[in-house]
Amino acid sequence: MIGDYTLVEFSSILAMQGFAGLILFSVFVLMALGLAIIFGQMGVINMAHGEFMILGAYVTWLCSHFVTAYVPALFPIYFFIAMALAFLASGALGMLVEWAMIRHLYKRPLDTLLATWGLSLILQQLYRSVFGAREVGVSLPDWMMGSIALTDIIEVPINGIFVMVLTMLISLGVFILMFRSAWGRRVRAVVQNRAMAGAVGINTKKVDRVTFGLGCGVAGVAGSAFTMIGSTGPTAGQLYIVDTFLVVVFGGAASLIGTIASAFTISQAQSTMEFFMSGSMAKVLTLLTVVGILMLRPEGLFTLKMRR
Amino acid sequence: MNATLYTRREWIALAVLAALILIVFPATMDIFRLNLVGKYLTYAFVAAGLVLCWGHGGILSLGQGIFFGLGGYCMAMFLKLEASSPENTAIQSTPGIPDFMDWNQVTELPFWWIPFKSFPFTLAAVIVVPVVFAYIIGAAMFKRRVGGVYFAIITQAIAAILTILIIGQQGYTGGVNGITDLRTLLGWDIRTDSAKFILYFVNAALLIVVLLLGQAVRVSKFGRLLIAMRDKEDRVRFSGYSVADFKIFIFCLAAAFSAIGGAMFTLQVGFMSPSFVGIVPSIEMVIFAAVGGRLSLFGAVYGALIVNWAKTSFSESFPELWLFAMGGLFIAVVMAFPNGLAGLFRSHVEPLLAKLTRKSPPPPAPDATPAEAVKLAAE
């Protein structure tokens, strides 16, 4: 007996909270992956990252309406189309932003922060003017609804599982792209030593642009996945931006594994504590712990040893 | 650097500014508008702190709202306790405690509210609480050589945490509505027009004191070291200076300035709420400093006035355009005018004035802009 619960009930509750934590974890990982590429690899602070994510969410929403209206046959699999479109839309916008703004500011990281904050305000208002201030949700295909009962007490929703699988696949894709492909090698070379990378014939400007575009594209996919578990509003991106930055910094900015590990730690801690106290206090305690650890260990949990 | 506080040019600038806020505004505006200007000027305190901390020291804090809020909340707690005397709150189930506590089934004044019954304690707390808080943040970060964007992100996170905490602990802080319905200061009704008029002048005079103080820091040896630290931190450290201590000091000073602004805000506007603490207000405060010119203390005042005035008038007539304008302002001030209005004044208006008065143009500014510094470093 623990408190008023039997052991079975208590462990089921822990498992359910753990599962809720896993969904939060997926959202964190999806958002943080793009940020880890842009901030961790390029050192650029993109405060508009949440808005790139929301762009992906709105693309998915548009796509769901388009498919229901014109090609209902495709409805069961429209999410995959929407995700590809979200990736392309956010990635293209990212490359445009890199060309117009970011590339002039590589040597002034603090100014990039302010400029991208300005961009995020403009995008938010743009979404509000185009799509309206109300939150929108997409309709899920039948196979994603409902839940699977594992035991009498524990039930897990299918869309949550789907998002988790998706998160794993995307993380794997990003990992292969960054660490197993020729292109990823070039990105890492530019990060470690820009001048030398340029000297051996890598087009560093092109690498910068594509890397930024990729980070934003991943954010777009994250937004697309986000629509499956929540609704989308013009300011939804801003709610997550601080958490996501903390996830990336906490994990060690240049380490993808660290990002995933820290997303796991933070989301589990938060959802477990949410059971014992109010949601806001759980969040305060989690964030405070993270900030406290960062003050003691500013380089984050996982660090790459490299010469700066 | 010469030992005088101001060059003649700067004395004129100070005189113009003082005349504007002490004579022109009170003479031409009704009390409603004047109170609004007074509210804008409280942000100028924050912006002036940021000019020193960010423009000169290179430390971008995205959490100045924390200190603005702490200062404001300290003042609001005192005023709220005075407003919740047992006679005023006789209808509550527990008379003598603030109304929001009563609504949240708090039956006893929390112990950390009790000292705020004393006015001298409150005045000290307005400065001391934020400065101690800034010292803890600064000491933890700067001693470990955390700076730049990491510092910005962590201060931002702390601002977010504080906001969530204030909203979550409704029974002790007033929650999302903040501390409202403030009435008197030591028996003096602060809601009347004459009180608002007097508070405006108190605020303006304090602002000028803060500007003088800031200028004293700027022209001192410490001010030169700040700029050196911003541009080549390692060289300053290798010359034997304790960079961390300097950074902590300037961060605490900026926090103290913000806290004064916050306390004056509470007095003039009559409430304090978490919407002045969080991420969005904190980053807006940076834009006041950036628009005015991140290297100019006077610019910070004009920046705070102009941006806030634009915000009020835009939101009145075209609310949907304001965010576009604000976003554009962020981008423009970073990409095109890194030195803000003060930089434009220096490069365009001053040569014109010099031509008119048939004097040689002023020598270039001793503090290179960040953009120039980067260019110099790259060469």
XYZ file of C-alpha atoms in Angstrom:
687
model
C 0.000 0.000 0.000
C 1.295 3.422 -0.918
C -0.885 6.197 0.394
C -4.477 5.353 -0.473
C -3.555 3.194 -3.455
C -2.803 -0.483 -3.759
C 0.496 -1.425 -5.298
C -1.089 -2.408 -8.611
C -2.973 0.859 -8.858
C 0.083 2.843 -7.926
C 2.306 1.190 -10.503
C -0.414 1.616 -13.122
C -0.620 5.293 -12.307
C 3.121 5.577 -12.592
C 2.984 3.795 -15.937
C 0.232 6.090 -17.217
C 2.111 9.176 -16.070
C 5.209 7.709 -17.647
C 3.338 7.313 -20.895
C 2.049 10.881 -20.739
C 5.654 11.830 -20.157
C 6.668 9.881 -23.249
C 4.268 11.904 -25.402
C 5.663 15.120 -23.940
C 9.095 13.652 -24.584
C 8.234 13.101 -28.249
C 7.101 16.702 -28.635
C 10.255 17.953 -26.941
C 12.488 15.744 -29.079
C 10.791 16.751 -32.301
C 11.100 20.449 -31.491
C 14.548 20.136 -30.017
C 15.994 18.164 -32.945
C 15.598 21.062 -35.324
C 16.915 23.430 -32.707
C 19.848 21.157 -31.938
C 20.813 21.302 -35.597
C 20.494 25.070 -35.842
C 21.728 26.086 -32.391
C 23.972 23.138 -31.592
C 25.663 22.872 -34.940
C 25.545 26.427 -36.257
C 25.418 28.376 -33.003
C 22.461 30.412 -34.241
C 19.677 31.255 -31.803
C 16.424 30.940 -33.662
C 13.657 32.348 -31.498
C 11.233 31.877 -34.390
C 11.680 28.119 -34.221
C 8.248 27.630 -32.674
C 6.697 29.580 -35.542
C 8.369 27.318 -38.091
C 6.795 24.447 -36.226
C 3.390 26.122 -36.333
C 3.797 26.631 -40.068
C 4.090 22.852 -40.372
C 0.972 22.455 -38.253
C -1.022 24.850 -40.428
C 0.201 23.111 -43.581
C -1.100 19.842 -42.135
C -4.404 21.478 -41.304
C -4.744 22.881 -44.843
C -3.791 19.524 -46.240
C -6.429 17.706 -44.188
C -9.100 20.089 -45.478
C -7.902 19.780 -49.043
C -7.850 15.995 -48.911
C -11.292 15.696 -47.327
C -12.756 18.045 -49.911
C -11.134 16.763 -53.110
C -9.560 13.312 -52.689
C -11.259 11.556 -49.757
C -9.684 8.257 -50.861
C -6.314 9.484 -49.655
C -7.625 10.461 -46.233
C -6.229 7.492 -44.266
C -2.672 8.319 -45.333
C -2.860 12.081 -45.780
C -0.629 12.615 -42.755
C 2.369 11.340 -44.629
C 1.744 13.723 -47.514
C 1.147 16.558 -45.070
C 4.391 15.829 -43.287
C 6.397 15.968 -46.486
C 4.688 19.225 -47.457
C 5.294 20.655 -43.967
C 8.953 19.778 -44.241
C 9.222 21.476 -47.627
C 7.296 24.594 -46.578
C 9.186 25.184 -43.338
C 12.496 24.272 -44.940
C 11.943 26.679 -47.827
C 10.955 29.481 -45.466
C 14.011 28.678 -43.366
C 16.333 28.957 -46.335
C 14.716 32.228 -47.345
C 15.187 33.589 -43.819
C 18.798 32.429 -43.744
C 19.461 34.202 -47.018
C 17.687 37.415 -46.086
C 18.638 37.751 -42.449
C 20.682 35.151 -40.632
C 23.722 35.093 -42.895
C 24.423 38.734 -42.146
C 24.415 38.072 -38.424
C 26.580 34.978 -37.960
C 29.137 36.952 -35.988
C 26.556 38.607 -33.754
C 24.652 35.816 -32.005
C 22.860 38.142 -29.575
C 21.562 40.223 -32.456
C 20.344 37.098 -34.224
C 18.296 36.386 -31.142
C 16.572 39.779 -31.326
C 16.068 39.664 -35.088
C 14.523 36.187 -35.004
C 12.285 37.287 -32.138
C 11.069 40.056 -34.445
C 10.500 37.454 -37.140
C 8.495 35.338 -34.723
C 6.226 38.299 -33.896
C 5.632 38.933 -37.587
C 4.887 35.269 -38.316
C 2.507 35.043 -35.339
C 0.526 38.018 -36.542
C 0.600 36.644 -40.074
C -0.919 33.349 -38.903
C -3.493 35.269 -36.920
C -4.467 37.373 -39.932
C -4.590 34.424 -42.337
C -5.960 31.585 -40.219
C -7.717 33.523 -37.457
C -6.944 33.732 -33.769
C -8.864 30.583 -32.840
C -7.088 27.298 -32.371
C -7.660 24.761 -35.119
C -7.497 20.985 -34.979
C -7.286 18.368 -37.704
C -9.506 15.335 -37.975
C -7.679 12.075 -37.463
C -8.190 9.067 -39.737
C -10.042 6.188 -38.086
C -7.027 3.967 -37.562
C -5.399 6.606 -35.359
C -8.327 6.987 -32.979
C -9.009 4.967 -29.889
C -6.594 3.334 -27.562
C -5.082 -0.024 -26.764
C -5.751 -1.565 -23.363
C -2.602 -3.138 -21.999
C -4.083 -4.198 -18.658
C -7.417 -3.507 -16.982
C -6.252 -0.091 -15.870
C -3.575 0.941 -18.330
C -4.720 2.270 -21.679
C -2.517 3.934 -24.233
C -3.880 6.138 -27.056
C -2.915 5.087 -30.584
C -2.081 8.571 -31.814
C 0.420 8.867 -28.956
C 2.106 5.653 -30.028
C 2.151 6.848 -33.616
C 3.813 10.129 -32.635
C 6.387 8.215 -30.627
C 7.241 5.888 -33.493
C 7.451 8.898 -35.755
C 9.792 10.629 -33.319
C 12.083 7.649 -33.282
C 12.148 7.452 -37.064
C 12.861 11.161 -37.472
C 15.588 11.081 -34.825
C 17.156 8.114 -36.590
C 16.945 9.944 -39.910
C 18.582 13.052 -38.531
C 21.251 10.952 -36.857
C 22.103 9.133 -40.093
C 22.078 12.395 -42.002
C 24.397 14.138 -39.557
C 26.805 11.323 -38.710
C 26.696 8.816 -41.550
C 26.351 10.866 -44.731
C 28.831 12.902 -46.732
C 26.643 15.927 -46.302
C 26.617 15.565 -42.509
C 30.386 15.293 -42.541
C 30.569 18.605 -44.370
C 28.240 20.244 -41.843
C 30.316 19.029 -38.941
C 33.503 20.123 -40.670
C 32.146 23.633 -41.107
C 31.072 23.726 -37.474
C 34.456 22.632 -36.190
C 36.599 24.847 -38.335
C 34.995 27.114 -40.862
C 38.174 28.427 -42.437
C 39.740 25.010 -42.951
C 36.485 23.563 -44.251
C 36.404 26.340 -46.799
C 40.046 25.720 -47.684
C 39.422 22.075 -48.553
C 36.694 23.051 -50.943
C 33.471 22.928 -48.977
C 31.025 25.626 -49.955
C 30.452 26.834 -46.415
C 27.742 29.315 -47.353
C 25.706 26.634 -49.060
C 26.188 24.278 -46.124
C 24.959 27.001 -43.754
C 21.852 27.612 -45.794
C 20.955 23.961 -46.210
C 21.621 23.234 -42.528
C 19.360 26.063 -41.436
C 16.718 24.926 -43.918
C 16.950 21.366 -42.623
C 16.567 22.477 -39.008
C 13.475 24.480 -39.918
C 12.140 21.615 -42.010
C 12.404 19.252 -39.041
C 10.516 21.862 -37.026
C 7.810 21.776 -39.692
C 7.513 18.005 -39.357
C 7.356 18.435 -35.598
C 4.435 20.830 -36.064
C 2.737 18.339 -38.326
C 3.088 15.610 -35.717
C 1.956 18.060 -33.055
C -1.465 18.419 -34.718
C -2.147 14.741 -33.962
C -2.081 15.264 -30.221
C -3.122 18.895 -29.773
C -4.695 21.877 -31.453
C -2.821 24.657 -33.203
C -3.045 28.385 -32.558
C -0.964 31.325 -33.776
C 0.932 31.601 -30.486
C 1.300 27.894 -29.701
C 4.923 27.947 -30.827
C 5.930 30.530 -28.253
C 4.694 28.330 -25.413
C 7.339 25.734 -26.097
C 10.317 27.812 -27.145
C 11.879 28.296 -23.717
C 11.410 24.651 -22.743
C 12.975 23.588 -25.998
C 15.985 25.823 -25.608
C 16.465 24.467 -22.108
C 16.251 20.922 -23.466
C 18.957 21.639 -26.011
C 21.232 23.531 -23.623
C 20.716 20.974 -20.865
C 21.689 18.135 -23.149
C 24.861 19.810 -24.269
C 24.362 22.011 -27.289
C 26.413 20.080 -29.821
C 25.257 16.586 -28.928
C 22.181 14.975 -30.489
C 22.225 12.082 -28.026
C 22.395 14.625 -25.210
C 19.364 16.424 -26.600
C 17.347 13.228 -26.605
C 18.528 12.239 -23.135
C 17.689 15.626 -21.670
C 14.288 15.710 -23.378
C 13.607 12.346 -21.744
C 14.756 13.484 -18.300
C 12.836 16.750 -18.353
C 9.596 15.319 -19.724
C 9.577 12.357 -17.328
C 10.394 14.508 -14.325
C 7.647 16.951 -15.221
C 4.908 14.423 -15.900
C 5.746 12.345 -12.822
C 5.696 15.390 -10.569
C 2.461 16.583 -12.140
C 0.765 13.673 -10.419
C 1.913 14.764 -6.979
C 1.391 18.525 -7.216
C -0.243 21.138 -9.414
C 0.925 21.368 -13.027
C 2.426 24.802 -12.602
C 4.470 23.819 -9.546
C 5.705 20.695 -11.347
C 6.854 22.858 -14.205
C 8.480 25.393 -11.887
C 10.359 22.666 -10.015
C 11.497 20.949 -13.206
C 12.712 24.138 -14.823
C 14.364 25.302 -11.598
C 16.243 22.026 -11.321
C 17.374 22.297 -14.918
C 18.503 25.894 -14.457
C 20.245 24.942 -11.215
C 22.121 22.089 -12.856
C 23.040 24.341 -15.761
C 24.520 26.841 -13.329
C 26.691 24.098 -11.864
C 27.477 22.487 -15.184
C 27.088 25.119 -17.896
C 28.268 22.856 -20.702
C 25.273 20.544 -20.300
C 25.011 16.814 -19.726
C 26.812 15.579 -22.808
C 29.623 17.497 -24.371
C 31.795 16.955 -27.375
C 35.431 17.593 -26.768
C 36.577 19.946 -29.432
C 38.891 22.832 -29.868
C 37.140 26.172 -30.171
C 39.128 59.918 -20.880
C 38.731 63.254 -19.231
C 37.667 63.429 -15.630
C 34.539 65.515 -16.182
C 31.234 63.745 -16.050
C 30.000 65.116 -19.331
C 31.341 66.770 -22.407
C 29.620 70.016 -23.317
C 27.668 68.199 -25.989
C 26.332 65.756 -23.424
C 25.424 68.502 -20.963
C 23.289 70.039 -23.692
C 21.693 66.673 -24.388
C 20.925 66.223 -20.701
C 19.486 69.721 -20.460
C 17.262 69.103 -23.484
C 16.039 65.819 -22.037
C 15.425 67.294 -18.586
C 13.551 70.240 -20.099
C 11.443 67.849 -22.150
C 10.333 65.598 -19.321
C 10.238 68.193 -16.527
C 8.768 71.191 -18.385
C 7.432 70.436 -21.861
C 5.442 67.282 -21.076
C 3.808 68.564 -17.871
C 2.992 71.877 -19.565
C 1.379 70.439 -22.690
C -0.383 67.263 -21.551
C -3.491 66.555 -19.541
C -3.051 64.386 -16.475
C -4.150 61.201 -18.269
C -1.479 61.559 -20.952
C 1.105 62.677 -18.427
C 0.448 59.589 -16.312
C 0.911 57.509 -19.464
C 4.251 59.208 -20.155
C 5.206 58.565 -16.544
C 4.476 54.873 -17.123
C 6.671 54.885 -20.241
C 9.447 56.578 -18.314
C 9.501 53.737 -15.792
C 10.614 51.527 -18.685
C 13.403 53.998 -19.375
C 14.980 52.908 -16.074
C 15.159 49.353 -17.387
C 16.452 50.523 -20.749
C 19.160 52.620 -19.091
C 20.268 49.555 -17.132
C 20.371 47.549 -20.339
C 22.476 50.212 -22.046
C 25.131 49.706 -19.396
C 24.778 45.951 -19.098
C 24.199 45.017 -22.744
C 25.451 47.927 -24.842
C 28.607 48.507 -22.841
C 29.148 45.225 -21.037
C 27.958 42.896 -23.787
C 25.744 40.964 -21.352
C 22.321 40.524 -22.895
C 19.811 39.822 -20.166
C 16.415 38.697 -21.381
C 15.162 38.726 -17.831
C 15.021 42.384 -16.853
C 11.312 41.920 -16.298
C 12.278 39.801 -13.264
C 13.835 42.792 -11.551
C 11.226 45.253 -12.776
C 8.621 42.872 -11.409
C 10.367 42.208 -8.091
C 10.753 45.930 -7.443
C 7.170 46.515 -8.436
C 5.841 43.635 -6.347
C 7.738 44.796 -3.244
C 6.099 48.201 -3.547
C 2.725 46.659 -4.356
C 2.873 44.419 -1.273
C 3.343 47.439 0.983
C 0.525 49.361 -0.680
C -1.745 46.333 -0.616
C -1.202 45.776 3.104
C -2.012 49.415 3.714
C -5.136 49.109 1.586
C -6.270 45.968 3.445
C -6.604 47.401 6.909
C -9.150 45.541 9.073
C -11.663 48.400 8.583
C -11.396 48.269 4.781
C -11.680 44.498 4.656
C -14.323 43.989 7.317
C -16.577 42.013 4.962
C -13.935 39.302 4.456
C -13.969 36.071 6.413
C -10.504 37.025 7.687
C -10.317 40.835 7.933
C -6.937 42.513 7.663
C -5.395 40.373 4.937
C -5.336 41.214 1.217
C -8.562 40.352 -0.599
C -7.025 37.791 -2.982
C -5.714 35.803 -0.004
C -9.185 35.716 1.460
C -10.616 34.491 -1.853
C -8.071 31.684 -1.885
C -8.845 30.477 1.626
C -5.606 31.804 3.077
C -6.468 32.724 6.661
C -3.217 34.165 7.887
C -0.747 36.644 6.433
C 2.279 34.627 5.184
C 5.422 35.381 7.205
C 7.266 36.914 4.266
C 4.491 39.454 3.814
C 4.765 40.729 7.375
C 7.928 42.887 7.017
C 6.242 44.759 4.171
C 4.070 46.518 6.719
C 7.043 48.811 7.297
C 7.679 51.548 4.746
C 11.449 51.870 5.328
C 11.798 48.099 4.971
C 9.827 48.226 1.720
C 11.979 51.003 0.301
C 15.093 48.977 1.083
C 13.534 45.764 -0.218
C 12.654 47.409 -3.543
C 16.377 47.673 -4.242
C 17.839 44.871 -2.132
C 15.610 41.963 -3.164
C 16.212 42.318 -6.921
C 19.911 43.046 -6.425
C 20.421 39.971 -4.263
C 18.529 37.931 -6.822
C 20.679 39.370 -9.619
C 23.793 38.671 -7.564
C 22.859 35.011 -7.163
C 22.167 34.603 -10.872
C 25.234 36.612 -11.867
C 27.628 34.934 -9.441
C 26.504 31.450 -10.459
C 26.836 32.223 -14.152
C 29.753 34.582 -14.531
C 32.066 32.775 -12.124
C 31.732 29.787 -14.410
C 32.302 31.966 -17.446
C 28.857 31.439 -18.842
C 28.042 34.320 -21.093
C 26.569 35.361 -24.394
C 23.587 33.446 -25.634
C 23.618 30.938 -22.766
C 23.181 33.745 -20.287
C 20.375 35.198 -22.389
C 18.542 31.871 -22.541
C 18.910 31.158 -18.851
C 17.729 34.606 -17.771
C 14.786 34.114 -20.085
C 14.040 30.757 -18.496
C 14.171 32.321 -15.041
C 11.716 34.994 -16.157
C 9.412 32.230 -17.373
C 9.763 30.295 -14.095
C 8.990 33.356 -11.997
C 5.889 34.099 -14.053
C 4.587 30.544 -13.706
C 5.321 30.663 -9.990
C 3.481 33.960 -9.459
C 0.480 32.778 -11.458
C 0.455 29.379 -9.761
C 0.688 30.657 -6.179
C -2.481 32.686 -6.481
C -3.189 32.793 -2.755
C 0.111 34.469 -1.951
C 0.768 36.618 -5.020
C -2.593 37.541 -6.471
C -2.102 35.174 -9.398
C -2.582 36.277 -12.974
C -4.426 39.447 -11.978
C -1.510 40.592 -9.888
C -1.824 42.868 -6.898
C -4.573 45.342 -7.668
C -6.708 47.949 -5.973
C -3.854 49.871 -4.378
C -5.053 53.026 -2.676
C -2.811 54.977 -0.390
C 0.855 55.499 0.392
C 1.247 56.295 4.110
C -2.271 57.672 4.101
C -1.744 59.743 0.949
C -4.213 58.795 -1.772
C -2.173 57.927 -4.905
C -5.212 57.727 -7.177
C -5.996 61.432 -7.311
C -4.844 63.641 -10.168
C -2.643 65.753 -7.941
C -0.910 62.652 -6.581
C -0.309 61.399 -10.112
C 1.133 64.802 -10.982
C 3.537 64.701 -8.034
C 4.496 61.071 -8.673
C 5.310 61.971 -12.268
C 7.860 64.501 -11.066
C 9.305 62.119 -8.470
C 9.678 59.553 -11.230
C 11.299 62.030 -13.643
C 13.717 63.277 -10.998
C 14.692 59.711 -10.088
C 15.238 58.960 -13.743
C 17.626 61.885 -14.076
C 19.512 60.723 -10.977
C 19.784 57.249 -12.475
C 21.026 58.704 -15.769
C 23.680 60.723 -13.925
C 24.709 57.624 -12.013
C 24.879 55.612 -15.201
C 26.971 58.281 -16.849
C 29.329 58.319 -13.866
C 29.835 54.574 -14.353
C 30.262 55.042 -18.088
C 33.048 57.609 -17.956
C 34.890 55.968 -15.072
C 37.761 53.563 -15.525
C 35.243 50.823 -14.904
C 33.255 51.996 -17.913
C 36.303 51.631 -20.134
C 36.888 48.160 -18.738
C 33.304 47.224 -19.520
C 33.825 48.009 -23.181
C 37.132 46.174 -23.164
C 35.378 43.179 -21.647
C 32.690 43.259 -24.285
C 35.167 43.320 -27.135
C 38.024 41.127 -25.880
C 37.107 39.446 -22.636
C 40.195 37.245 -22.484
C 42.604 40.148 -22.786
C 40.980 41.876 -19.828
C 41.211 38.676 -17.818
C 44.855 38.188 -18.762
C 45.581 41.758 -17.701
C 44.702 40.708 -14.185
C 41.161 41.991 -13.814
C 38.428 39.874 -12.318
C 36.015 39.842 -15.215
C 33.342 37.918 -13.315
C 33.142 40.501 -10.513
C 32.798 43.381 -12.979
C 30.047 41.532 -14.809
C 28.211 40.755 -11.577
C 28.430 44.398 -10.550
C 27.045 45.777 -13.775
C 24.304 43.164 -13.856
C 23.294 44.057 -10.291
C 23.350 47.762 -11.144
C 21.074 47.167 -14.125
C 18.806 45.129 -11.855
C 18.670 47.982 -9.321
C 17.721 50.468 -12.050
C 14.981 48.146 -13.285
C 13.692 47.675 -9.743
C 13.343 51.430 -9.212
C 11.422 51.577 -12.475
C 9.187 48.748 -11.305
C 8.411 50.390 -7.968
C 7.588 53.687 -9.677
C 5.423 51.784 -12.143
C 3.367 50.337 -9.299
C 2.968 53.746 -7.693
C 1.898 55.489 -10.883
C -0.239 52.811 -12.498
C -1.737 51.450 -9.289
C -1.200 47.726 -9.791
C 1.439 45.108 -10.551
C 0.893 41.858 -12.388
C 2.895 38.963 -13.844
C 2.363 40.386 -17.334
C 5.291 42.735 -16.621
C 7.607 39.939 -15.499
C 7.637 37.277 -18.181
C 9.468 36.626 -21.414
C 7.562 38.943 -23.710
C 7.825 42.122 -21.580
C 11.471 41.364 -20.814
C 12.428 41.139 -24.449
C 10.383 44.240 -25.243
C 12.479 46.111 -22.717
C 15.557 45.160 -24.736
C 13.996 46.677 -27.817
C 13.518 50.003 -25.988
C 17.265 50.129 -25.405
C 18.011 48.944 -28.930
C 15.767 51.517 -30.602
C 17.175 54.347 -28.527
C 20.698 53.176 -29.175
C 22.344 50.480 -27.148
C 25.281 52.741 -26.309
C 23.355 55.839 -25.329
C 21.780 56.381 -21.913
C 19.720 59.314 -23.191
C 18.790 57.275 -26.243
C 17.319 54.668 -23.908
C 14.864 57.252 -22.566
C 13.805 58.348 -26.039
C 13.596 54.711 -27.123
C 11.302 53.810 -24.242
C 9.119 56.862 -24.899
C 8.837 56.413 -28.650
C 8.288 52.652 -28.745
C 5.674 52.773 -25.992
C 3.936 55.760 -27.488
C 3.847 53.957 -30.838
C 2.558 50.834 -29.122
C -0.264 52.710 -27.423
C -1.353 54.628 -30.488
C -1.009 51.655 -32.851
C -2.904 49.319 -30.541
C -5.666 51.902 -30.230
C -6.228 52.299 -33.943
C -4.717 49.281 -35.758
C -4.222 46.490 -33.235
C -3.338 43.894 -35.858
C -0.623 46.077 -37.363
C 1.236 46.539 -34.099
C 2.903 43.127 -34.000
C 4.060 43.577 -37.586
C 5.503 46.974 -36.682
C 7.129 45.609 -33.547
C 8.631 42.644 -35.400
C 9.858 44.893 -38.170
C 11.375 47.178 -35.565
C 13.340 44.290 -34.037
C 14.695 43.263 -37.423
C 15.415 46.796 -38.647
C 17.182 47.879 -35.511
C 19.459 44.850 -35.671
C 20.113 44.721 -39.399
C 20.143 48.363 -40.398
C 20.595 50.570 -37.323
C 22.607 48.689 -34.712
C 23.150 51.951 -32.857
C 19.536 52.988 -32.880
C 18.313 56.548 -32.802
C 21.409 57.782 -31.022
C 23.558 56.409 -33.840
C 21.371 58.069 -36.472
C 21.513 61.332 -34.554
C 25.268 61.137 -34.360
C 25.784 60.334 -38.016
C 23.132 62.565 -39.594
C 21.975 65.347 -37.305
C 25.187 66.284 -35.555
C 27.223 67.042 -38.705
C 24.328 69.273 -39.737
C 24.339 71.052 -36.388
C 28.090 71.417 -36.597
C 27.778 72.982 -40.027
C 25.173 75.397 -38.713
C 27.295 76.461 -35.776
C 30.436 76.529 -37.980
C 32.366 74.288 -35.697
C 34.456 71.308 -36.674
C 32.451 68.059 -36.507
C 32.709 66.164 -33.236
C 35.331 63.449 -33.016
C 34.074 59.924 -33.684
C 32.607 58.118 -30.731
C 35.157 56.357 -28.553
C 33.002 53.277 -28.193
C 33.035 51.373 -31.424
C 29.714 49.812 -32.353
C 29.450 46.038 -32.059
C 29.336 45.826 -35.839
C 32.498 47.889 -36.170
C 34.156 45.950 -33.412
C 33.412 42.732 -35.251
C 34.831 44.203 -38.420
C 37.950 45.315 -36.587
C 38.357 41.936 -34.967
C 37.982 40.191 -38.283
C 40.719 42.239 -39.926
